[in-house]
Coordinates of C-alpha atoms and ligand atoms in Angstrom, one line a residue:
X1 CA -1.0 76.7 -61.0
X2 CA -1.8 73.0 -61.0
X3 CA -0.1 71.9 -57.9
X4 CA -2.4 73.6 -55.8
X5 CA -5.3 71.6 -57.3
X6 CA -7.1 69.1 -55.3
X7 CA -9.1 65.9 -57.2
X8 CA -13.1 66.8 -58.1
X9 CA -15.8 64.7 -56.9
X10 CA -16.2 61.8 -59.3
X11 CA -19.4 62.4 -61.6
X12 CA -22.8 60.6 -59.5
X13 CA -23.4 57.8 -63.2
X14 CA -20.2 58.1 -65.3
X15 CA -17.9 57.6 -62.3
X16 CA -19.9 54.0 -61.8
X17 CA -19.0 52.9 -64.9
X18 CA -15.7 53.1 -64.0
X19 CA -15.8 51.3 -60.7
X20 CA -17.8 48.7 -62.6
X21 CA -15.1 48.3 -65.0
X22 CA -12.6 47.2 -62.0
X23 CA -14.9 45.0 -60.8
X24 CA -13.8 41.7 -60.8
X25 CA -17.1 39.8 -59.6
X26 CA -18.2 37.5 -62.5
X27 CA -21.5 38.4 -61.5
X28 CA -21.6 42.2 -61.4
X29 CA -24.1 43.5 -62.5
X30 CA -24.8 47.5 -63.7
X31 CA -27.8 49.2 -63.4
X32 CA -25.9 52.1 -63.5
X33 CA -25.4 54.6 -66.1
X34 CA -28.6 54.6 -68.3
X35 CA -27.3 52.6 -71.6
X36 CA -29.9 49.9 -73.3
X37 CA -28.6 45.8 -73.1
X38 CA -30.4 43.1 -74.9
X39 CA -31.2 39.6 -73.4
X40 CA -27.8 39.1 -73.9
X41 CA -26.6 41.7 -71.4
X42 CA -24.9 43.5 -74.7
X43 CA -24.9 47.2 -76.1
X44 CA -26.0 46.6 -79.8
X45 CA -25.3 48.5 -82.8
X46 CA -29.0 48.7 -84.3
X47 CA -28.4 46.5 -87.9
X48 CA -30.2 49.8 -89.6
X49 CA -27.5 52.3 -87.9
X50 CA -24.7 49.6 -89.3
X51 CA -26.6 49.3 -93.0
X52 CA -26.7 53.4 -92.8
X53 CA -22.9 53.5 -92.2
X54 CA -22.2 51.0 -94.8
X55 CA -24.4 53.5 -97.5
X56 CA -22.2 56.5 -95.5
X57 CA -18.9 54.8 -96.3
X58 CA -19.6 54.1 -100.3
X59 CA -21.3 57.6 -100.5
X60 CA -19.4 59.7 -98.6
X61 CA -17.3 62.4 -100.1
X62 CA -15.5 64.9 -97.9
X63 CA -14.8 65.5 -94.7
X64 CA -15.3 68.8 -95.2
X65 CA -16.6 70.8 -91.9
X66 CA -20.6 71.0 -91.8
X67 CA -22.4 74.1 -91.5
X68 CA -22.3 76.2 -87.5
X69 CA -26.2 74.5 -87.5
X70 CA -25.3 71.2 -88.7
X71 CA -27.3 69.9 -91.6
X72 CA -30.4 71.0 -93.2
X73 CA -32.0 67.6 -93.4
X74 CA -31.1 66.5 -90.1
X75 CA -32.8 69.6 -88.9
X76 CA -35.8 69.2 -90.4
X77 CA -36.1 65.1 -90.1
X78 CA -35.6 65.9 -86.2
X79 CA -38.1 68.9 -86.1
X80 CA -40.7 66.2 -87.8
X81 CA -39.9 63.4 -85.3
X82 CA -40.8 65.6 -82.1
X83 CA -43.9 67.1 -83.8
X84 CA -45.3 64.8 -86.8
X85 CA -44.4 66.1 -90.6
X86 CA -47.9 67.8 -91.2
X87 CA -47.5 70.4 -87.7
X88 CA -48.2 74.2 -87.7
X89 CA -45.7 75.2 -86.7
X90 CA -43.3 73.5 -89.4
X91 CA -45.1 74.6 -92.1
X92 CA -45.1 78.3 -90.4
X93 CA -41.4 78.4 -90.7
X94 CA -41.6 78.9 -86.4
X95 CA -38.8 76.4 -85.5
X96 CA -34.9 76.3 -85.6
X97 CA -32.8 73.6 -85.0
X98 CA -29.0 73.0 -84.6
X99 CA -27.5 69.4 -84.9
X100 CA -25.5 68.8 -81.3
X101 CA -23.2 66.5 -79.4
X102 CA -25.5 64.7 -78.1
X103 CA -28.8 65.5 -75.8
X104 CA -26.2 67.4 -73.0
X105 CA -25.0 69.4 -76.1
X106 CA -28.8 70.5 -76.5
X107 CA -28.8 71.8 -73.3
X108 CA -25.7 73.6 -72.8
X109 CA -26.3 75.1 -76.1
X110 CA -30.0 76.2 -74.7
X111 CA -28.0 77.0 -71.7
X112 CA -25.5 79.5 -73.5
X113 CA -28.2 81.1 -75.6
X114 CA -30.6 81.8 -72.3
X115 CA -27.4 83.6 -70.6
X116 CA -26.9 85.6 -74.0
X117 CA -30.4 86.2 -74.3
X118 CA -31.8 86.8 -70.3
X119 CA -29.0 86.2 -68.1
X120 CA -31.1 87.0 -64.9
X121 CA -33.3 83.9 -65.9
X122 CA -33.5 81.0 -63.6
X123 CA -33.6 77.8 -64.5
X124 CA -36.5 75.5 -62.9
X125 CA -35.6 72.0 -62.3
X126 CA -37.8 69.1 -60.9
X127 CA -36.9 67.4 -57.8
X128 CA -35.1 65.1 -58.4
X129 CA -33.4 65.8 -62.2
X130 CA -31.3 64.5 -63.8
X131 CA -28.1 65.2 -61.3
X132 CA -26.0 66.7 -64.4
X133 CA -29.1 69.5 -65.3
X134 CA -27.7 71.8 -62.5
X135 CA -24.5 71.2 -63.6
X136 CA -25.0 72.2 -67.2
X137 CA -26.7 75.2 -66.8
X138 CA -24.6 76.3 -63.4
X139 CA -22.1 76.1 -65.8
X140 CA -23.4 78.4 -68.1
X141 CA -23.6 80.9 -65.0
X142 CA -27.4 81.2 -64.9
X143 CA -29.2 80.3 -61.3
X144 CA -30.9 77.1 -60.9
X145 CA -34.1 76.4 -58.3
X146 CA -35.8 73.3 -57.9
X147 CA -39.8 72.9 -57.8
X148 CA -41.4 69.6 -56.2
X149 CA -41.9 66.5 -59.0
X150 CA -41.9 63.2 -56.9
X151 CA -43.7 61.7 -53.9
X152 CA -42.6 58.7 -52.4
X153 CA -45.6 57.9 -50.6
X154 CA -47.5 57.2 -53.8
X155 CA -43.9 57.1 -55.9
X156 CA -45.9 59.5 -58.5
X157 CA -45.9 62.5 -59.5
X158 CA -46.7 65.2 -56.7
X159 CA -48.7 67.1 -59.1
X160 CA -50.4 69.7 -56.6
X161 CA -47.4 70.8 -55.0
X162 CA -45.8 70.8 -58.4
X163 CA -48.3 73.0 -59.9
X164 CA -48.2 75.5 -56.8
X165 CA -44.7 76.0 -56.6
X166 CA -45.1 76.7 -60.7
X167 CA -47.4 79.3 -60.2
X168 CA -44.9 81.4 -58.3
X169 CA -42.1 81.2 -61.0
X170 CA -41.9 84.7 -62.4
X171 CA -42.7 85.4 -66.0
X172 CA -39.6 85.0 -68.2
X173 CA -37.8 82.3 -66.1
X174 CA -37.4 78.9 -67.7
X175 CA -38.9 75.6 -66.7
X176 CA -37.3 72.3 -67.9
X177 CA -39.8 69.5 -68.4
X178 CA -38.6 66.1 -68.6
X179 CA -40.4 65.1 -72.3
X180 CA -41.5 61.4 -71.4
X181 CA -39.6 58.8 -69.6
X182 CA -38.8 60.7 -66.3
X183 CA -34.9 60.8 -65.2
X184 CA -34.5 59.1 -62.8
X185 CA -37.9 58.8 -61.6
X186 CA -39.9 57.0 -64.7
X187 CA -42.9 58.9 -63.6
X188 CA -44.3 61.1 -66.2
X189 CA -47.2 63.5 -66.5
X190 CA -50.4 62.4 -67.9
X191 CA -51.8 64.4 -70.6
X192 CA -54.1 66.3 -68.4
X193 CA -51.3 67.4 -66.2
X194 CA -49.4 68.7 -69.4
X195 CA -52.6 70.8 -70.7
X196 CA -52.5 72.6 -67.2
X197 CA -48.7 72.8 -67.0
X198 CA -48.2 73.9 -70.5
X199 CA -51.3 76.7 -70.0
X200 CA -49.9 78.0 -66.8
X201 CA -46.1 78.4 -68.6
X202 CA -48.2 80.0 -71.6
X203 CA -50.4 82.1 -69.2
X204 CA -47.3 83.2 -66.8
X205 CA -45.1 84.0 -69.2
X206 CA -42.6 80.9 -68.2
X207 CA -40.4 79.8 -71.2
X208 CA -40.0 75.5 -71.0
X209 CA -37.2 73.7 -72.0
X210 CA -38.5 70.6 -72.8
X211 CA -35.2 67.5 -72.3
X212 CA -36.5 64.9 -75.0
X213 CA -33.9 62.1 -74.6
X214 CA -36.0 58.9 -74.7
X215 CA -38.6 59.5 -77.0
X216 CA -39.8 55.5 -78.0
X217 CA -38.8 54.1 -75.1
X218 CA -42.1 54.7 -73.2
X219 CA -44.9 53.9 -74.8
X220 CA -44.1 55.0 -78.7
X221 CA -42.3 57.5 -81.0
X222 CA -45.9 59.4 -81.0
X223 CA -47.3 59.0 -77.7
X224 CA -43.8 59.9 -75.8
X225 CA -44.1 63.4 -77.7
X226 CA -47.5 64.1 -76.4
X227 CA -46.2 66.3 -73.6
X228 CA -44.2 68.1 -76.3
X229 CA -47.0 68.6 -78.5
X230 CA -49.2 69.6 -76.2
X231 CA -46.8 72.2 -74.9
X232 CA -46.4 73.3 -78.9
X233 CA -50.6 73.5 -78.3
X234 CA -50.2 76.4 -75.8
X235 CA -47.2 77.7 -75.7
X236 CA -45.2 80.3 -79.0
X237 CA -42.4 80.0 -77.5
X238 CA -40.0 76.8 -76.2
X239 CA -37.2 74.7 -76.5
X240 CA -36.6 70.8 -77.3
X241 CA -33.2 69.2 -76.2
X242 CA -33.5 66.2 -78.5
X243 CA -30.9 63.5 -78.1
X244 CA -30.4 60.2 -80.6
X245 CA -28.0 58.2 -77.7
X246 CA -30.7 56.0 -76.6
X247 CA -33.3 55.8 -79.7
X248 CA -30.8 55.3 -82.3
X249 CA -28.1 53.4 -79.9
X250 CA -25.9 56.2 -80.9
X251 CA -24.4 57.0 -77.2
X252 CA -20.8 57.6 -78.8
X253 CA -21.5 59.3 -81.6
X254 CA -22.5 62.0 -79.6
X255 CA -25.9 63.2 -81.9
X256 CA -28.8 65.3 -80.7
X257 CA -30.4 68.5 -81.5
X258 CA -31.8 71.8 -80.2
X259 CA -34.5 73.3 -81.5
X260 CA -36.2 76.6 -80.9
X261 CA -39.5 77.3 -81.4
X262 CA -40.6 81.0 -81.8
X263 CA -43.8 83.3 -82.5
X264 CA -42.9 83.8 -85.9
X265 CA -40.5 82.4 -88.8
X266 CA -38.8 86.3 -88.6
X267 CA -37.7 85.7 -84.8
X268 CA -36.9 82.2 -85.3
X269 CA -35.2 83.1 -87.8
X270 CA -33.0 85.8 -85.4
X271 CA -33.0 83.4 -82.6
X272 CA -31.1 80.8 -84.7
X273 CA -28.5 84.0 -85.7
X274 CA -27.5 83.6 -81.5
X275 CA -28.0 79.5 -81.2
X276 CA -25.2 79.9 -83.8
X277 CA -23.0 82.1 -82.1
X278 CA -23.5 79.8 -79.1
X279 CA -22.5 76.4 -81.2
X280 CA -19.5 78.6 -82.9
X281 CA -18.2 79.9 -79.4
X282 CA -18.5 76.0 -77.8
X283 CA -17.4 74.1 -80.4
X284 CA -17.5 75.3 -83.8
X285 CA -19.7 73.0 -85.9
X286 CA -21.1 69.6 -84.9
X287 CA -19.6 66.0 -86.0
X288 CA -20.9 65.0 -89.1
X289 CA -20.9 60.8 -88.9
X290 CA -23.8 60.3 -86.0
X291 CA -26.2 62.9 -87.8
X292 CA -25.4 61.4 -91.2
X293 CA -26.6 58.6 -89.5
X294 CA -29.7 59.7 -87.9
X295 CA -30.7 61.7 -91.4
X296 CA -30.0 58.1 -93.4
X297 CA -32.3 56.3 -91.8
X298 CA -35.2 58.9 -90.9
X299 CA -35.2 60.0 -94.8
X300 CA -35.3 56.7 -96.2
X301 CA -38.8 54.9 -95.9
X302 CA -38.0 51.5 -95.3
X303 CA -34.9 51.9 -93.1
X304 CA -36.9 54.3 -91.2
X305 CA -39.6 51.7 -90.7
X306 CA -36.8 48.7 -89.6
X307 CA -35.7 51.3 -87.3
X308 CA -39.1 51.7 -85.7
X309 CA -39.4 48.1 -85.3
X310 CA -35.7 48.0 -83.6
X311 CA -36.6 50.6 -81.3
X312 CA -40.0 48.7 -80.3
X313 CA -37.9 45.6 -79.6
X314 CA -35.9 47.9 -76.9
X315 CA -38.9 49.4 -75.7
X316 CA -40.8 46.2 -75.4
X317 CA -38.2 44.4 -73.4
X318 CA -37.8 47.2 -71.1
X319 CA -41.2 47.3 -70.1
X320 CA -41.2 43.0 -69.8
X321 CA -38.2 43.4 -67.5
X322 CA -40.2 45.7 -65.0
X323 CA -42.7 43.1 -64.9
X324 CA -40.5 40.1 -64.3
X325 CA -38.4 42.4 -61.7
X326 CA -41.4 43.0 -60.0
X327 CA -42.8 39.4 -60.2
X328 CA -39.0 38.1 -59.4
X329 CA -38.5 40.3 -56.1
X330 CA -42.3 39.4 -54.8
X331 CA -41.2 35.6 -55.5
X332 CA -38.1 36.0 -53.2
X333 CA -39.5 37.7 -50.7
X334 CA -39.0 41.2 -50.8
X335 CA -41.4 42.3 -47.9
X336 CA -42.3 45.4 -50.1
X337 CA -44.6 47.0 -52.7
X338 CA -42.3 47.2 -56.0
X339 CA -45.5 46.8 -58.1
X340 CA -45.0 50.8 -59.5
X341 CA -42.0 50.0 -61.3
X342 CA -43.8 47.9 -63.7
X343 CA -46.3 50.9 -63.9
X344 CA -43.4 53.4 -64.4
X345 CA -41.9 54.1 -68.4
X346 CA -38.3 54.5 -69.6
X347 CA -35.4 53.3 -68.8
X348 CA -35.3 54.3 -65.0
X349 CA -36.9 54.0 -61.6
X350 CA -37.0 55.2 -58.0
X351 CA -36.4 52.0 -56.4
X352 CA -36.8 53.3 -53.0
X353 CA -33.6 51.8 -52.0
X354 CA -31.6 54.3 -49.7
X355 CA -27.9 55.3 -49.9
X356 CA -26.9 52.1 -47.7
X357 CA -28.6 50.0 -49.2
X358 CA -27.3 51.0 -52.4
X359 CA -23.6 50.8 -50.6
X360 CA -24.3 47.7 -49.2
X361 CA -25.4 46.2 -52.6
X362 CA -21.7 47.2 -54.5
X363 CA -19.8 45.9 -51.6
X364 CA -21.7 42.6 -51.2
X365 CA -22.7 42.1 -53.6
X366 CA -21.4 44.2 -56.6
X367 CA -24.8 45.5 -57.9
X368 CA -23.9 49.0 -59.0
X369 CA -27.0 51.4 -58.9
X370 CA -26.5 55.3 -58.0
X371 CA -27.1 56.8 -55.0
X372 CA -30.5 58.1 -55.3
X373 CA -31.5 54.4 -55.4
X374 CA -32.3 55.6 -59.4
X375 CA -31.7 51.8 -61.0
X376 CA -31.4 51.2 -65.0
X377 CA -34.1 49.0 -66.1
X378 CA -32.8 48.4 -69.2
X379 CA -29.5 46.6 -68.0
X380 CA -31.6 43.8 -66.9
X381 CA -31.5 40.7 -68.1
X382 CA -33.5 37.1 -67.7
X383 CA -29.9 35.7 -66.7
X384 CA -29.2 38.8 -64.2
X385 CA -32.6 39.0 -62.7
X386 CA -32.5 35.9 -59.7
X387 CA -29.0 36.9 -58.7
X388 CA -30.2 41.1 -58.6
X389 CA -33.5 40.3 -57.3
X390 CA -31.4 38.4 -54.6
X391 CA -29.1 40.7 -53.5
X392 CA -31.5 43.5 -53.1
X393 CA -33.9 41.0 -50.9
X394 CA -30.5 40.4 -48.7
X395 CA -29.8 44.4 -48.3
X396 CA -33.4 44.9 -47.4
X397 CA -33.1 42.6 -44.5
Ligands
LMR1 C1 -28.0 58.7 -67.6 O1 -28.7 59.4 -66.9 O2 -27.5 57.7 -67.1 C2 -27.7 59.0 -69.0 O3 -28.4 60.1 -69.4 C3 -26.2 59.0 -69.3 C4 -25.6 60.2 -68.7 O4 -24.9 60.9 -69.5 O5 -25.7 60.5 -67.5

């Protein structure tokens, strides 16, 4: 049976890492796959996720499995993070949440339990995702389509012909909504383009599935769940694909969370009955040691509060390295407008750069960005900057 099999396509960000690895150029640089570096070009573990594990070690008592949901106090600690402690719908009873492997966990789980649920759904995806969305739910054998997100002309959103091509989408399909921080775009919606998205889903019938995996590194733990909450504003029913990997450093751990929000605690309630069926058939239970993690430090006042500060340290230099790329490629020369990207939030970009460029920045100069021209802002450094900002003003000649 295996002889016959011929090598798949290497995956569009993972596979870079890989090439990255076997690079030997002292000074590669990887604006790859999207992982967080400080100044010093290095992958940190966030000193309250260590001080959490150190209280997990002396504390800890079994290994015993977790429940098919996960925990209880994960659950509820991440339903209060995406829609503030005192919210409606939380006190209603109208959400459910299982702990996942990470954000992509989220979404095959949401993935599975739409097939289950309304297998003829399609799932709407902006153009450009995320380039393992259609994979995910493709997957899970349910029909993807594409509606129009970016313009490069004004590299914003292209909000009319977004909303037109929404207003066709028949009642009952599902529409993913990036939460904040755009992938791979960094250009979000502003709050008056979620009131009208989120009416027309509630209007129409159209079920989103909102992919929250950056909430903090925009603007703030509360203003990058705007979108969400104003979606929770119109719409009884949705879906949140939370992941931890970014906000919490946690990328191997694997921790995220699904949660479903429904017209009533009774149908949540049922709804949750299939999520688990869908966790149970996929993997059985979640890992225990990233949520333990992610519980630790959201439950406990002051680590919660040493946390925030961590995560506006990430977030702040994120948003000074778009400005000094920006200032840095206009100092060298660049012949272009780059001046969106410091406008833009998150850890991404559309650099505009096309596929040869892109190839002609890993061969000359091993600068390692995917295809799209989608670059990492966050795996810039001060030391990186003159030799990145360099190469890119060399492939643009
Ligand atoms: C990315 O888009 O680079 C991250 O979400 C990591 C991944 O799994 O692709």
């Amino acid at each position: 049976m295996f002889e016959k099999i011929s090598p798949a396509p290497e995956d569009s960000i993972l596979g870079l890492t890989e090439a990255f690895k076997k690079d030997s150029n002292p000074n590669k640089v990887n604006l790859g796959v999207g992982v967080y570096k400080d100044g010093g070009g290095q992958t940190p573990v966030l000193s309250t996720v260590k001080e959490a594990e150190e209280r997990l070690l002396r504390s800890e008592a079994t290994k015993s499995y977790l429940p098919i949901d996960g925990l209880a106090a994960y659950a509820t600690l991440s339903q209060e993070i995406v829609f503030g402690s005192e919210h409606d719908i939380l006190r209603a009873g109208r959400a459910a949440t299982v702990q996942t492997p990470g954000g992509t966990g989220a979404l095959r789980v949401a993935a599975d339990f739409v097939r289950r649920i309304s297998p003829e759904a399609i799932v709407w995806l902006s153009d450009p995702t995320w380039p393992n969305h259609p994979n995910v739910f493709g997957s899970a054998a349910l029909q993807v389509q594409s509606y129009p997100y970016f313009e490069a002309e004004s590299n914003g959103v292209a909000f009319d012909r977004m909303l037109a091509a929404l207003e066709n989408i028949p009642a009952g399909d599902v529409l993913l909504l990036h939460g904040c921080c755009h992938n791979p775009t960094g250009a979000d919606l502003s709050s008056q383009q979620w009131q009208e998205v989120a009416a027309l889903c509630a209007e129409r019938s159209i079920l989103p599935l909102l992919d929250f995996a950056y909430q903090g590194f925009g603007d703030g733990l509360d203003e990058d769940a705007s979108g969400v909450r104003i979606v929770a504003d119109h719409c009884r029913e949705f879906l949140v694909a939370t992941s931890y990997s970014k906000n919490f450093g946690l990328y191997n751990e694997r921790v995220g969370a699904l949660t479903l929000v429904a017209d009533s605690a009774e149908a949540a309630d049922a709804a949750n009955s299939h999520l688990k069926i869908c966790v149970r058939t996929n993997y059985s239970n979640p890992p225990a040691h990233g949520g333990q993690i992610v519980a630790e430090i959201l439950g406990d006042p002051e680590l919660r509060q040493r946390w925030e500060v961590e995560l506006a340290e990430m977030r702040n230099r994120i948003n000074d390295m778009r400005h000094l790329f920006v200032e840095t490629l206009d100092q060298q020369g660049a012949g272009r407008d780059f001046s969106f990207i410091a406008r833009q939030r998150g850890m991404f970009s559309y650099s505009g750069l096309s596929p040869e460029h892109v190839q002609a920045l890993r061969d000359r100069h091993s600068v390692y960005i995917v295809r799209s021209g989608r670059i990492n802002v966050a795996g810039m450094t001060e030391a990186n900057m003159d030799y990145l900002c360099a190469a890119i003003v060399d492939v643009l000649k």
